[in-house]
Structure formats: structure tokens, C-alpha cells
PDB file of N, CA and C in Angstrom:
ATOM      1  N   UNK A   1     127.336 102.490 118.627  1.00  0.00           N
ATOM      2  CA  UNK A   1     126.114 102.508 119.393  1.00  0.00           C
ATOM      3  C   UNK A   1     125.409 103.852 119.282  1.00  0.00           C
ATOM      4  N   UNK A   2     126.164 104.904 119.094  1.00  0.00           N
ATOM      5  CA  UNK A   2     125.535 106.222 118.989  1.00  0.00           C
ATOM      6  C   UNK A   2     124.524 106.277 117.849  1.00  0.00           C
ATOM      7  N   UNK A   3     124.836 105.622 116.734  1.00  0.00           N
ATOM      8  CA  UNK A   3     123.890 105.620 115.615  1.00  0.00           C
ATOM      9  C   UNK A   3     122.585 104.943 116.014  1.00  0.00           C
ATOM     10  N   UNK A   4     122.693 103.849 116.750  1.00  0.00           N
ATOM     11  CA  UNK A   4     121.490 103.152 117.223  1.00  0.00           C
ATOM     12  C   UNK A   4     120.680 104.073 118.129  1.00  0.00           C
ATOM     13  N   UNK A   5     121.365 104.744 119.056  1.00  0.00           N
ATOM     14  CA  UNK A   5     120.675 105.657 119.957  1.00  0.00           C
ATOM     15  C   UNK A   5     119.975 106.766 119.182  1.00  0.00           C
ATOM     16  N   UNK A   6     120.654 107.315 118.183  1.00  0.00           N
ATOM     17  CA  UNK A   6     120.067 108.393 117.381  1.00  0.00           C
ATOM     18  C   UNK A   6     118.832 107.916 116.629  1.00  0.00           C
ATOM     19  N   UNK A   7     118.926 106.744 116.018  1.00  0.00           N
ATOM     20  CA  UNK A   7     117.791 106.210 115.261  1.00  0.00           C
ATOM     21  C   UNK A   7     116.603 105.945 116.183  1.00  0.00           C
ATOM     22  N   UNK A   8     116.892 105.440 117.374  1.00  0.00           N
ATOM     23  CA  UNK A   8     115.825 105.117 118.318  1.00  0.00           C
ATOM     24  C   UNK A   8     115.311 106.345 119.063  1.00  0.00           C
ATOM     25  N   UNK A   9     116.042 107.452 118.995  1.00  0.00           N
ATOM     26  CA  UNK A   9     115.643 108.659 119.711  1.00  0.00           C
ATOM     27  C   UNK A   9     115.705 108.495 121.218  1.00  0.00           C
ATOM     28  N   UNK A  10     116.759 107.835 121.692  1.00  0.00           N
ATOM     29  CA  UNK A  10     116.891 107.522 123.116  1.00  0.00           C
ATOM     30  C   UNK A  10     117.254 108.742 123.953  1.00  0.00           C
ATOM     31  N   UNK A  11     116.666 108.807 125.140  1.00  0.00           N
ATOM     32  CA  UNK A  11     117.059 109.786 126.146  1.00  0.00           C
ATOM     33  C   UNK A  11     118.366 109.301 126.775  1.00  0.00           C
ATOM     34  N   UNK A  12     119.120 110.225 127.369  1.00  0.00           N
ATOM     35  CA  UNK A  12     120.421 109.872 127.944  1.00  0.00           C
ATOM     36  C   UNK A  12     120.329 108.748 128.975  1.00  0.00           C
ATOM     37  N   UNK A  13     119.341 108.794 129.850  1.00  0.00           N
ATOM     38  CA  UNK A  13     119.204 107.760 130.887  1.00  0.00           C
ATOM     39  C   UNK A  13     118.979 106.388 130.260  1.00  0.00           C
ATOM     40  N   UNK A  14     118.206 106.325 129.192  1.00  0.00           N
ATOM     41  CA  UNK A  14     117.940 105.048 128.535  1.00  0.00           C
ATOM     42  C   UNK A  14     119.169 104.564 127.774  1.00  0.00           C
ATOM     43  N   UNK A  15     119.974 105.489 127.267  1.00  0.00           N
ATOM     44  CA  UNK A  15     121.218 105.121 126.581  1.00  0.00           C
ATOM     45  C   UNK A  15     122.104 104.315 127.520  1.00  0.00           C
ATOM     46  N   UNK A  16     122.201 104.753 128.750  1.00  0.00           N
ATOM     47  CA  UNK A  16     123.028 104.058 129.738  1.00  0.00           C
ATOM     48  C   UNK A  16     122.514 102.645 129.972  1.00  0.00           C
ATOM     49  N   UNK A  17     121.220 102.503 130.135  1.00  0.00           N
ATOM     50  CA  UNK A  17     120.619 101.189 130.359  1.00  0.00           C
ATOM     51  C   UNK A  17     120.892 100.255 129.189  1.00  0.00           C
ATOM     52  N   UNK A  18     120.700 100.743 127.972  1.00  0.00           N
ATOM     53  CA  UNK A  18     120.944  99.914 126.791  1.00  0.00           C
ATOM     54  C   UNK A  18     122.412  99.535 126.651  1.00  0.00           C
ATOM     55  N   UNK A  19     123.301 100.477 126.917  1.00  0.00           N
ATOM     56  CA  UNK A  19     124.733 100.208 126.800  1.00  0.00           C
ATOM     57  C   UNK A  19     125.166  99.143 127.808  1.00  0.00           C
ATOM     58  N   UNK A  20     124.698  99.251 129.033  1.00  0.00           N
ATOM     59  CA  UNK A  20     125.038  98.262 130.065  1.00  0.00           C
ATOM     60  C   UNK A  20     124.531  96.886 129.659  1.00  0.00           C
ATOM     61  N   UNK A  21     123.306  96.810 129.180  1.00  0.00           N
ATOM     62  CA  UNK A  21     122.744  95.535 128.738  1.00  0.00           C
ATOM     63  C   UNK A  21     123.592  94.922 127.627  1.00  0.00           C
ATOM     64  N   UNK A  22     123.961  95.730 126.654  1.00  0.00           N
ATOM     65  CA  UNK A  22     124.743  95.240 125.511  1.00  0.00           C
ATOM     66  C   UNK A  22     126.108  94.729 125.972  1.00  0.00           C
ATOM     67  N   UNK A  23     126.788  95.493 126.822  1.00  0.00           N
ATOM     68  CA  UNK A  23     128.111  95.075 127.272  1.00  0.00           C
ATOM     69  C   UNK A  23     128.038  93.849 128.170  1.00  0.00           C
ATOM     70  N   UNK A  24     127.010  93.747 129.002  1.00  0.00           N
ATOM     71  CA  UNK A  24     126.844  92.551 129.832  1.00  0.00           C
ATOM     72  C   UNK A  24     126.599  91.332 128.956  1.00  0.00           C
ATOM     73  N   UNK A  25     125.812  91.503 127.923  1.00  0.00           N
ATOM     74  CA  UNK A  25     125.533  90.407 126.993  1.00  0.00           C
ATOM     75  C   UNK A  25     126.814  89.945 126.306  1.00  0.00           C
ATOM     76  N   UNK A  26     127.613  90.901 125.849  1.00  0.00           N
ATOM     77  CA  UNK A  26     128.885  90.564 125.202  1.00  0.00           C
ATOM     78  C   UNK A  26     129.831  89.877 126.177  1.00  0.00           C
ATOM     79  N   UNK A  27     129.887  90.358 127.405  1.00  0.00           N
ATOM     80  CA  UNK A  27     130.769  89.765 128.407  1.00  0.00           C
ATOM     81  C   UNK A  27     130.340  88.337 128.732  1.00  0.00           C
ATOM     82  N   UNK A  28     129.044  88.109 128.836  1.00  0.00           N
ATOM     83  CA  UNK A  28     128.549  86.765 129.128  1.00  0.00           C
ATOM     84  C   UNK A  28     128.877  85.803 127.988  1.00  0.00           C
ATOM     85  N   UNK A  29     128.705  86.248 126.762  1.00  0.00           N
ATOM     86  CA  UNK A  29     129.036  85.400 125.609  1.00  0.00           C
ATOM     87  C   UNK A  29     130.526  85.073 125.607  1.00  0.00           C
ATOM     88  N   UNK A  30     131.358  86.067 125.910  1.00  0.00           N
ATOM     89  CA  UNK A  30     132.807  85.841 125.962  1.00  0.00           C
ATOM     90  C   UNK A  30     133.138  84.829 127.062  1.00  0.00           C
ATOM     91  N   UNK A  31     132.539  84.989 128.240  1.00  0.00           N
ATOM     92  CA  UNK A  31     132.830  84.106 129.365  1.00  0.00           C
ATOM     93  C   UNK A  31     132.436  82.665 129.058  1.00  0.00           C
ATOM     94  N   UNK A  32     131.272  82.475 128.441  1.00  0.00           N
ATOM     95  CA  UNK A  32     130.842  81.122 128.083  1.00  0.00           C
ATOM     96  C   UNK A  32     131.796  80.493 127.075  1.00  0.00           C
ATOM     97  N   UNK A  33     132.237  81.260 126.091  1.00  0.00           N
ATOM     98  CA  UNK A  33     133.178  80.745 125.095  1.00  0.00           C
ATOM     99  C   UNK A  33     134.520  80.422 125.745  1.00  0.00           C
ATOM    100  N   UNK A  34     134.957  81.268 126.655  1.00  0.00           N
ATOM    101  CA  UNK A  34     136.222  81.050 127.364  1.00  0.00           C
ATOM    102  C   UNK A  34     136.157  79.765 128.189  1.00  0.00           C
ATOM    103  N   UNK A  35     135.072  79.592 128.950  1.00  0.00           N
ATOM    104  CA  UNK A  35     134.924  78.388 129.767  1.00  0.00           C
ATOM    105  C   UNK A  35     134.892  77.137 128.903  1.00  0.00           C
ATOM    106  N   UNK A  36     134.190  77.197 127.786  1.00  0.00           N
ATOM    107  CA  UNK A  36     134.106  76.043 126.894  1.00  0.00           C
ATOM    108  C   UNK A  36     135.483  75.718 126.317  1.00  0.00           C
ATOM    109  N   UNK A  37     136.240  76.730 125.951  1.00  0.00           N
ATOM    110  CA  UNK A  37     137.577  76.519 125.391  1.00  0.00           C
ATOM    111  C   UNK A  37     138.519  75.904 126.424  1.00  0.00           C
ATOM    112  N   UNK A  38     138.298  76.237 127.692  1.00  0.00           N
ATOM    113  CA  UNK A  38     139.138  75.709 128.770  1.00  0.00           C
ATOM    114  C   UNK A  38     138.635  74.367 129.289  1.00  0.00           C
ATOM    115  N   UNK A  39     137.542  73.861 128.703  1.00  0.00           N
ATOM    116  CA  UNK A  39     137.021  72.564 129.113  1.00  0.00           C
ATOM    117  C   UNK A  39     136.043  72.631 130.257  1.00  0.00           C
ATOM    118  N   UNK A  40     135.500  73.812 130.516  1.00  0.00           N
ATOM    119  CA  UNK A  40     134.505  73.964 131.580  1.00  0.00           C
ATOM    120  C   UNK A  40     133.132  73.594 131.085  1.00  0.00           C
ATOM    121  N   UNK A  41     132.142  73.917 131.886  1.00  0.00           N
ATOM    122  CA  UNK A  41     130.742  73.603 131.564  1.00  0.00           C
ATOM    123  C   UNK A  41     130.328  74.243 130.282  1.00  0.00           C
TER     124      UNK A  41
END
């Protein structure tokens, strides 16, 4: 992620926002796949 931040020229505060968004997105994708594998919605 640091390379992305460097290319985008992100300020530290914005780095945190982007990182949280990315990790939340990954967690949501994992949770949906987990629920589907377990026979959930």
C-alpha cells in the first residue's frame, strides 16, 4: 500500500482513511465468501 500512497502523494491523514476502506472492503468480501461456503445468504 505504501507504493500506492507514494504514487498518489497522499497526506498521512488520508493514508489512514484509504487503508481503513481497503481493509473493510477485504473483510466484507471474506465474510460474504465465508457465509456462502457455510450455506448462509
